[in-house]
Coordinates of N, CA and C in Angstrom, one line a residue:
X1 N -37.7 -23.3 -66.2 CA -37.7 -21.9 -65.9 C -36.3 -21.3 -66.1
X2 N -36.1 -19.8 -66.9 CA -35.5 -19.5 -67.1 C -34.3 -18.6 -65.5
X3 N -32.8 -18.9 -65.6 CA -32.7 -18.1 -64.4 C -32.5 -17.0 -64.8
X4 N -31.9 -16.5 -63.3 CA -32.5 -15.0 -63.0 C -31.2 -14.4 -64.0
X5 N -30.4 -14.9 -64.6 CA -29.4 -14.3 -65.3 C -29.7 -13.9 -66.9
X6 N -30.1 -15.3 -66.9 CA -30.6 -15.3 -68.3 C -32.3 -14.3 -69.0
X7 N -33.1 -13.9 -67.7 CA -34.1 -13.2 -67.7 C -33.7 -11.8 -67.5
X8 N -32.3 -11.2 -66.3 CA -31.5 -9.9 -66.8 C -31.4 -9.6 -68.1
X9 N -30.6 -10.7 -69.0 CA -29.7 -9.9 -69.9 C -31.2 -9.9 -71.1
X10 N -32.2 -10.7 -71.2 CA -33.1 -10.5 -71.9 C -33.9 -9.9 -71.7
X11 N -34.2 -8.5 -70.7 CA -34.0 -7.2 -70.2 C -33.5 -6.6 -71.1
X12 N -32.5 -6.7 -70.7 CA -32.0 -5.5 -71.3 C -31.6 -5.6 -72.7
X13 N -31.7 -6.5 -73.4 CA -31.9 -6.7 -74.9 C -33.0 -6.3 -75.2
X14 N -34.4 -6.1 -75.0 CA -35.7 -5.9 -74.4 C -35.5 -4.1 -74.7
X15 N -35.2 -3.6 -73.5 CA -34.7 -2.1 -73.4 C -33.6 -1.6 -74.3
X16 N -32.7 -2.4 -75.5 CA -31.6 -1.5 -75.8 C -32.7 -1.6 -77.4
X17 N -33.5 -2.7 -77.8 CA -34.3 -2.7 -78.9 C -35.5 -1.6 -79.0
X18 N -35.7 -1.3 -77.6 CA -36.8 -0.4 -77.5 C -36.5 1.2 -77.8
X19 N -35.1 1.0 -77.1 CA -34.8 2.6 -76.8 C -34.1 3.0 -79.0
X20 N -33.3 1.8 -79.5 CA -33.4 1.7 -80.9 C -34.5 2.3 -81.8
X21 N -35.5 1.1 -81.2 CA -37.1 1.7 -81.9 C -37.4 3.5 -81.8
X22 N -37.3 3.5 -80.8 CA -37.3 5.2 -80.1 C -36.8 6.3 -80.8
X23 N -35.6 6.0 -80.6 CA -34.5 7.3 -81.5 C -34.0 6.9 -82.9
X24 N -34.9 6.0 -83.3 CA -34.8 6.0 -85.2 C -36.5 6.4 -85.6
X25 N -36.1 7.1 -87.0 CA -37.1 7.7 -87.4 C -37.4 6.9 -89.0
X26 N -36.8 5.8 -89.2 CA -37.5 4.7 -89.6 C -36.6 3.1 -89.3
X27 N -37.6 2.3 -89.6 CA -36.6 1.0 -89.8 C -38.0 -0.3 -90.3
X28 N -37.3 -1.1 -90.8 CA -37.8 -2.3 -91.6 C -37.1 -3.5 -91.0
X29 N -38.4 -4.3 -91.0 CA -38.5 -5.9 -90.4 C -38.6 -6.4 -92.0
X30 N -37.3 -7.4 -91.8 CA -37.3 -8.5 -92.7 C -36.8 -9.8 -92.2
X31 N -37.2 -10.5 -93.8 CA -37.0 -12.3 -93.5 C -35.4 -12.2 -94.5
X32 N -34.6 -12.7 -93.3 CA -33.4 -12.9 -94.5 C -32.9 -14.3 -95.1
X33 N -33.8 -15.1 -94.9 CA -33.6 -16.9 -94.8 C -33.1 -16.7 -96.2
X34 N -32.2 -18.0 -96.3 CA -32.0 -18.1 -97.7 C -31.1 -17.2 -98.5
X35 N -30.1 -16.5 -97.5 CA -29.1 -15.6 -98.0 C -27.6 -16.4 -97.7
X36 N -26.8 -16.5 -98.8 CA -25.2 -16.7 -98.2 C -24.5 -15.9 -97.6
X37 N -23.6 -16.0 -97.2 CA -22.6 -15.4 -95.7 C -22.0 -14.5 -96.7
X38 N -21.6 -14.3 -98.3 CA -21.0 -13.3 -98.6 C -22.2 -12.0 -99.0
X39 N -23.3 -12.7 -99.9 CA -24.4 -11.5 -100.0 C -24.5 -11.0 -98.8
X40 N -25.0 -11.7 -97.6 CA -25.0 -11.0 -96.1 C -23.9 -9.6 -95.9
X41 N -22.8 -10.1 -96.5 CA -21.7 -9.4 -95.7 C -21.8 -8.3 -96.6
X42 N -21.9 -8.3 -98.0 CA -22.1 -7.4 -99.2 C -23.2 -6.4 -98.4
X43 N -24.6 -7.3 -97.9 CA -25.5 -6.0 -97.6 C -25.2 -5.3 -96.5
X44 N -24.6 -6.2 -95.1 CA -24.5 -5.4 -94.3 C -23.4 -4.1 -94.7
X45 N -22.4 -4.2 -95.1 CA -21.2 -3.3 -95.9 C -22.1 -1.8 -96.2
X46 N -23.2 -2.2 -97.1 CA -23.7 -1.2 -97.6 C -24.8 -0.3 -96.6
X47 N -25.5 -1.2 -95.9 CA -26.0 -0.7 -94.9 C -25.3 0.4 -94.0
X48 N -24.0 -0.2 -93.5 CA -23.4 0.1 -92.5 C -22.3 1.7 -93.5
X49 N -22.6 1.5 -94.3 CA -22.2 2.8 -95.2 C -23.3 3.9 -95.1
X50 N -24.4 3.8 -95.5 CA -25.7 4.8 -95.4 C -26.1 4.8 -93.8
X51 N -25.3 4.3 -92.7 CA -25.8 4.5 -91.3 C -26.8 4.0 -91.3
X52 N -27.2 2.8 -91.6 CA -28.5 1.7 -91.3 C -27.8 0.6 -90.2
X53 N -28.2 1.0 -89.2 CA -28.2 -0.5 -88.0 C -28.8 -1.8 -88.4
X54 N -28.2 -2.6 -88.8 CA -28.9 -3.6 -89.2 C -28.5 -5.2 -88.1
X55 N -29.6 -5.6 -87.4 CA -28.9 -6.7 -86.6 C -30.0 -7.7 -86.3
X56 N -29.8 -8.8 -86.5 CA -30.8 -10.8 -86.7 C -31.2 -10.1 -84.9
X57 N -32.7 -10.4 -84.8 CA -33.4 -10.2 -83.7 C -34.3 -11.6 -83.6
X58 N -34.6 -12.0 -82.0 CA -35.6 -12.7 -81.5 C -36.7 -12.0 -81.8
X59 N -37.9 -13.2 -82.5 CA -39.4 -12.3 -82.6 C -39.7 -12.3 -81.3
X60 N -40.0 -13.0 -80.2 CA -40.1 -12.6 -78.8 C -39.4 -11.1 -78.5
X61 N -38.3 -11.4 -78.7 CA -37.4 -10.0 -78.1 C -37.9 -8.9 -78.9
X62 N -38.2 -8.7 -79.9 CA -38.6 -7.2 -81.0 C -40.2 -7.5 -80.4
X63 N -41.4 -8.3 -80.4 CA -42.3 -8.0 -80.1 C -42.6 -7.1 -78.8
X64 N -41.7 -8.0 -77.8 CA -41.8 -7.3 -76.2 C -41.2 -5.3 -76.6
X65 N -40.2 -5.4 -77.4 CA -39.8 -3.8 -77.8 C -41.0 -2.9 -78.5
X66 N -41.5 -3.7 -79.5 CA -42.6 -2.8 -79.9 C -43.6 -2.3 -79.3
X67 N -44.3 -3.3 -78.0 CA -44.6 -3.1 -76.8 C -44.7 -1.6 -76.2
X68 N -43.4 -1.9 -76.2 CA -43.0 -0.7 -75.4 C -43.1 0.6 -76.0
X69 N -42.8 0.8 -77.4 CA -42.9 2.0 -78.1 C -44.1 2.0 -78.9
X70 N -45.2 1.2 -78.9 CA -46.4 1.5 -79.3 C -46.3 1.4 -80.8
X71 N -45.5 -0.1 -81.3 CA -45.3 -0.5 -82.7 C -46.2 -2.0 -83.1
X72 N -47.2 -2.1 -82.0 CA -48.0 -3.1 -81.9 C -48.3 -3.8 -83.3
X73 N -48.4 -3.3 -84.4 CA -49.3 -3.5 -85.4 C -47.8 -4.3 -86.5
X74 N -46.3 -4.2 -85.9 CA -45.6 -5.1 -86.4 C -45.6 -6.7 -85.9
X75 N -46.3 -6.8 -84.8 CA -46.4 -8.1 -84.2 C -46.6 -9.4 -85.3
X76 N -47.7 -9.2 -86.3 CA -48.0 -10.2 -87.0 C -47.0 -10.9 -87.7
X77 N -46.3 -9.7 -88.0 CA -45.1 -10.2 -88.7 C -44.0 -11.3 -88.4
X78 N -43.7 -10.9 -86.9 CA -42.5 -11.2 -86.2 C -43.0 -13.3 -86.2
X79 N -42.3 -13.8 -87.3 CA -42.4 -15.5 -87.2 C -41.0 -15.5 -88.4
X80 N -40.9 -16.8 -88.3 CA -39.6 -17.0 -89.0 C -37.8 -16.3 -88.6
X81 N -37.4 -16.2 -89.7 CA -36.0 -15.7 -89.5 C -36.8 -13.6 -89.6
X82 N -35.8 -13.3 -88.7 CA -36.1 -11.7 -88.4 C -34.6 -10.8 -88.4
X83 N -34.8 -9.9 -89.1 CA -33.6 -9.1 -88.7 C -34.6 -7.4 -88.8
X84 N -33.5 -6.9 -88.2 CA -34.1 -5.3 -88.0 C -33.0 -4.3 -88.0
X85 N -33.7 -3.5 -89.2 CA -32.8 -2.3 -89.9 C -33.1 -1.0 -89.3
X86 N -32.7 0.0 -88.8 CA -33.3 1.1 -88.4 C -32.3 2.3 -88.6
X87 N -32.2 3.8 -89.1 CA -31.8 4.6 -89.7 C -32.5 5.7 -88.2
X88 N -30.9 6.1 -88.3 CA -31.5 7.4 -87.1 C -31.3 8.8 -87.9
X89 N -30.8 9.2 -89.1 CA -30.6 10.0 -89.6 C -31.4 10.3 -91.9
X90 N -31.5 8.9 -92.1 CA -32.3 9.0 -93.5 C -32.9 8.2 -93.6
X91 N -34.4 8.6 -94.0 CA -35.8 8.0 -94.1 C -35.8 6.8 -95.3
X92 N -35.1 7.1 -96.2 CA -35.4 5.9 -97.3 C -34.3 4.9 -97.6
X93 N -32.7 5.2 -96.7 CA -32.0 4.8 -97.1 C -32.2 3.0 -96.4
X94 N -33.0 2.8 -95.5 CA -32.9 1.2 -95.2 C -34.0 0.5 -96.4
X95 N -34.7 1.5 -97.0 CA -36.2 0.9 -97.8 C -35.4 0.9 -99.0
X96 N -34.7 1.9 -99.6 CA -33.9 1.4 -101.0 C -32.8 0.3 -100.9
X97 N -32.2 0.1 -99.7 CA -30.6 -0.5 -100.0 C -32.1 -2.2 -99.7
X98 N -32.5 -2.6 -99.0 CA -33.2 -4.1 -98.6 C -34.1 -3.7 -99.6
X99 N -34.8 -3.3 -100.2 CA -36.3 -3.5 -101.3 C -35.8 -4.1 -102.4
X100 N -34.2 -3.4 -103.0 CA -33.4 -3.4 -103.9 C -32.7 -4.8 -104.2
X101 N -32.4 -5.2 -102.3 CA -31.4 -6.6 -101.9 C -32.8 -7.7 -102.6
X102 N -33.9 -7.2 -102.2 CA -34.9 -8.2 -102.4 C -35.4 -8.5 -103.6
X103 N -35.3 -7.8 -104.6 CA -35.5 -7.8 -106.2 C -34.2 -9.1 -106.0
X104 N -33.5 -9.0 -105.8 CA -32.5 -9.8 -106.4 C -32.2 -11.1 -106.0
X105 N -32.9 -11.5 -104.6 CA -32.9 -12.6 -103.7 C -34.2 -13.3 -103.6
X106 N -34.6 -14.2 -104.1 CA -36.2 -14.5 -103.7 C -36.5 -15.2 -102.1
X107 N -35.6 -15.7 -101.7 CA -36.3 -15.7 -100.2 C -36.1 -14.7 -99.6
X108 N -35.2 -13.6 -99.4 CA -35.4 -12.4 -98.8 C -36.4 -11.3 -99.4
X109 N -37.4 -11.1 -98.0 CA -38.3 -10.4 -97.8 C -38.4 -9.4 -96.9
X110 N -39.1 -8.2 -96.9 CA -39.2 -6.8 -96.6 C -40.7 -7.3 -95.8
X111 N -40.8 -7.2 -94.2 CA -42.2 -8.3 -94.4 C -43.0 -6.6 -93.3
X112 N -42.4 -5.6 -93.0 CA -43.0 -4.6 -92.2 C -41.5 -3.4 -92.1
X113 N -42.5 -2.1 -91.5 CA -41.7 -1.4 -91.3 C -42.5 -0.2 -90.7
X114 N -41.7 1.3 -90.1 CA -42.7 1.9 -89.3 C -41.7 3.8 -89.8
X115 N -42.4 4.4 -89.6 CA -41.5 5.7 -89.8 C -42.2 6.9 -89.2
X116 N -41.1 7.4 -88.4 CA -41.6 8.4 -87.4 C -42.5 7.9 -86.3
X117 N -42.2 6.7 -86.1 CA -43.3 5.9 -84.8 C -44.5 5.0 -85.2
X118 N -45.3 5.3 -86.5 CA -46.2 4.9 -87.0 C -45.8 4.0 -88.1
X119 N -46.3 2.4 -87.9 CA -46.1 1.2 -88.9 C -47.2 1.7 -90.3
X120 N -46.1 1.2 -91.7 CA -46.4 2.1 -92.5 C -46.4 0.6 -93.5
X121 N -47.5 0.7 -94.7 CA -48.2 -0.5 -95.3 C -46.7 -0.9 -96.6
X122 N -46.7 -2.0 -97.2 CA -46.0 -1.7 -98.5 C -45.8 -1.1 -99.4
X123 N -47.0 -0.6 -99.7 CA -47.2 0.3 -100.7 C -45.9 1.6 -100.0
X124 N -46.2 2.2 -98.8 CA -45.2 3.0 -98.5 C -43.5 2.9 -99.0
X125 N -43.5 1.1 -98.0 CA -42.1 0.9 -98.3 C -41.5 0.9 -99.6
X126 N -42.4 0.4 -100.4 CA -42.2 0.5 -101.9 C -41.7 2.4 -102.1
X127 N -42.5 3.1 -102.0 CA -42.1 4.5 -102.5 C -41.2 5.1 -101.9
X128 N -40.8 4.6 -100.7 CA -39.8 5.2 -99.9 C -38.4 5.0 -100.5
X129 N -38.7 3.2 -100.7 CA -37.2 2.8 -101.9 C -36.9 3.0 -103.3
X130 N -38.0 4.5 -103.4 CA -37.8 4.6 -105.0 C -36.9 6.3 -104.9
X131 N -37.0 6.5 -103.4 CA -36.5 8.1 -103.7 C -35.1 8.2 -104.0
X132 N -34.5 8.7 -104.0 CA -33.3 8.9 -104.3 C -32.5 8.8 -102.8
X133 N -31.3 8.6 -103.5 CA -30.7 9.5 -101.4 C -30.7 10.9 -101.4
X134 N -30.0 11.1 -100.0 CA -30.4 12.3 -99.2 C -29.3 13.0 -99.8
X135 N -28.2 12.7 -100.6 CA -27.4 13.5 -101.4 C -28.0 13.6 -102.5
X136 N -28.2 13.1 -103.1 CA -29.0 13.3 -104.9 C -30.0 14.5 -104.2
X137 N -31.0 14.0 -103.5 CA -32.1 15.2 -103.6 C -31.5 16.6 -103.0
X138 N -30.6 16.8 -102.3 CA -29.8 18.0 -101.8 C -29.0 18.6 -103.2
X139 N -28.7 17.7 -103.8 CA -27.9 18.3 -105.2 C -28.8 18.9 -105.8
X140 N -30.5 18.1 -106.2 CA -30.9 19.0 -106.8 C -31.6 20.0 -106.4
X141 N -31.9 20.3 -105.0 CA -32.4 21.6 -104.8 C -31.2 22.9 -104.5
X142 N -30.3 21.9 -104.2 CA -29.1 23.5 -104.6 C -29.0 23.6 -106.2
X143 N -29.3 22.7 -107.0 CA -29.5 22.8 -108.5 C -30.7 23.9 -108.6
X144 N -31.7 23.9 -108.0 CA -32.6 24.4 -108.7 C -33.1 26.0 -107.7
X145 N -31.3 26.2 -106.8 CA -31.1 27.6 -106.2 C -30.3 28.0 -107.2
X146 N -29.4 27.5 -107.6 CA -28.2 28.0 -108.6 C -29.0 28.3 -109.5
X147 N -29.6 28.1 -109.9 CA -30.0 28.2 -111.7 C -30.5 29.8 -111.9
X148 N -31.1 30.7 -110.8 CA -30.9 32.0 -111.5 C -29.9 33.0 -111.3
X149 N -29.4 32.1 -110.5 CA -27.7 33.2 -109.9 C -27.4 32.8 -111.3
X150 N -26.9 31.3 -111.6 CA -26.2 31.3 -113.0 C -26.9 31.7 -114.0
X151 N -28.0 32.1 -114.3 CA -28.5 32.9 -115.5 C -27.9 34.5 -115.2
X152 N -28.6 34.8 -114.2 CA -27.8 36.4 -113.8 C -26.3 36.7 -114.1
X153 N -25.6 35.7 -113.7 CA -24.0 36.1 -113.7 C -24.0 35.7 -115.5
X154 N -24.6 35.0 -116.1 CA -24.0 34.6 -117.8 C -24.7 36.3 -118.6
X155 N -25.9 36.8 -118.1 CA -26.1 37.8 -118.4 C -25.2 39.1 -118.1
X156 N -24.6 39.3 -116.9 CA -24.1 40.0 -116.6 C -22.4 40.0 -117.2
X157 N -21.7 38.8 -117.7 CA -20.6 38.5 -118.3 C -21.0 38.9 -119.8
X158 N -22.0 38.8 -120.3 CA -22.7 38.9 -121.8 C -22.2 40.5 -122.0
X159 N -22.9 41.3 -121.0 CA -22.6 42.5 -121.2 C -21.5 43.0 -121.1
X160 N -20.7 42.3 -120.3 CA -19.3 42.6 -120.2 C -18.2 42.3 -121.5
X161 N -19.0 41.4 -121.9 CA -18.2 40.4 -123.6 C -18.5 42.1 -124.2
X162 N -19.3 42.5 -124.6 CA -20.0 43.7 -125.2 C -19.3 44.6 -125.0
X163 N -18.4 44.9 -124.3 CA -17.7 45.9 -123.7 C -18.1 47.2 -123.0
X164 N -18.9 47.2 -121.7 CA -19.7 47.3 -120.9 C -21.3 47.8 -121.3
X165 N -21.2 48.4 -120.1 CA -22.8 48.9 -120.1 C -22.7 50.3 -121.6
X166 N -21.9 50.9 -121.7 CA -22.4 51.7 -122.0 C -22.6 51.3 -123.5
X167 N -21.2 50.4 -124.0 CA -22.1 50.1 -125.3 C -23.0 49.2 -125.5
X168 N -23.5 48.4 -124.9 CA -24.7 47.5 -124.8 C -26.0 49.0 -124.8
X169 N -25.9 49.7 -123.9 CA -26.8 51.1 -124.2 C -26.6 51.6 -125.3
X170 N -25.7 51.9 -126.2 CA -25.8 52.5 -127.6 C -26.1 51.7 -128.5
X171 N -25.4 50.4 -128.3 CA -26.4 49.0 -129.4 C -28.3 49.4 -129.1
X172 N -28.7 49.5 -127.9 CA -30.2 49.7 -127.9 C -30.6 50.5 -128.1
X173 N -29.9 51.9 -128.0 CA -29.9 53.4 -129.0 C -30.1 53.2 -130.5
X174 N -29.4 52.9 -131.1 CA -29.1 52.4 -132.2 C -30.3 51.6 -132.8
X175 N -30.5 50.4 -132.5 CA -31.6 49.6 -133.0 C -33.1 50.0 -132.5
X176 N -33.3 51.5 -131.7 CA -34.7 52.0 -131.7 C -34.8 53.1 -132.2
X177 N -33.5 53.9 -132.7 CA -33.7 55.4 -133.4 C -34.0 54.5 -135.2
X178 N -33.6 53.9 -135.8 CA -34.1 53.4 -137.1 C -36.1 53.4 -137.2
X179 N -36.1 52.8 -136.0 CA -37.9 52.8 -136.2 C -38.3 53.9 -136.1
X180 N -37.8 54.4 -134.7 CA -38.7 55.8 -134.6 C -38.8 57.0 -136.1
X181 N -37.3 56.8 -136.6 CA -37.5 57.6 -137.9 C -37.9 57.4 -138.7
X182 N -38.8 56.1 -139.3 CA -39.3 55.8 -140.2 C -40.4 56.6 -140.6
X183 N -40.6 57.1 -141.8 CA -42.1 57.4 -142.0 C -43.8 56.6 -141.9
X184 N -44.6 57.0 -141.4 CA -45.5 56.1 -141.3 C -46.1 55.6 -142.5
X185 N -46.7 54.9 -143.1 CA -46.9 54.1 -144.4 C -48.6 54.4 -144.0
X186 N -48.8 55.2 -145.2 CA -50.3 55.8 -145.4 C -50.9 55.1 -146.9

């Protein structure tokens, strides 16, 4: 029997995994068996750059947490070596940086994962690790705000190359008094 010390602090390991689960809005259960201490340190680096929590958990201890936040349907998973990634601020950045680690490692596996509270199949985690980051896709939708300001202002400079409005208005003077004079062809 375990004492009463040792059943506190696994409490509250218990509660700080749960309250984790809670205020992240995704994270992925993987097997990291079969990794060396510098790849480790390589992934965590990168994790710990895109704000991914990444930390080796008891399956006991993450089971009893999912418990508690109604992530029941990760249970199956939890055997072998476990670690747990969770992102409180970008959805795809733990599924691209580990899906990525996993192409490249054959004993490291991506074996579950959950987003916005609800455990989400592979197929998900697979498309989640194909999006881009949260900077690339912000570039291109300010790309694709700019693009008629910058057509407007090249237009608006064009006329100005022209040497203003008024003779860009006499060039169109010009090239529609020739037709209208024409005689009609009978």
């Amino acid at each position: 029997m375990p004492s009463q010390n040792v059943l506190e602090q696994k409490k509250a390991i218990v509660a700080e995994l749960s309250e984790r689960l809670k205020n992240s809005i995704t994270g992925l259960v993987v097997c990291y068996e079969g990794i060396n201490t510098e790849d480790d340190t390589k992934l965590r680096k990168e994790l710990r750059e895109n704000n991914v929590q990444y930390t080796v958990v008891k399956n006991t201890l993450l089971s009893r947490a999912c418990d508690e936040v109604g992530l029941e349907d990760i249970k199956p998973v939890l055997e072998g070596t476990t670690a747990l990634a969770t992102s409180d601020s970008e959805y795809a950045a733990a599924a691209r940086i580990l899906c990525g680690y996993a192409k490249d490692h054959e004993n490291f596996k991506v074996k579950s994962g959950y987003l916005d509270g609800a455990v989400i199949d592979m197929d998900t985690i697979t498309s989640l690790s194909k999006l881009p980051s949260r900077d690339v896709l912000l570039a291109n939708v300010l790309g694709a705000f700019q693009a008629p300001i910058a057509s407007f202002a090249r237009a608006v400079q064009a006329v100005v190359d022209k040497g203003g409005v008024e003779a860009c208005l006499a060039d169109v003077a010009a090239e529609e008094a020739p037709a209208e004079e024409a005689p009609a062809a009978e």
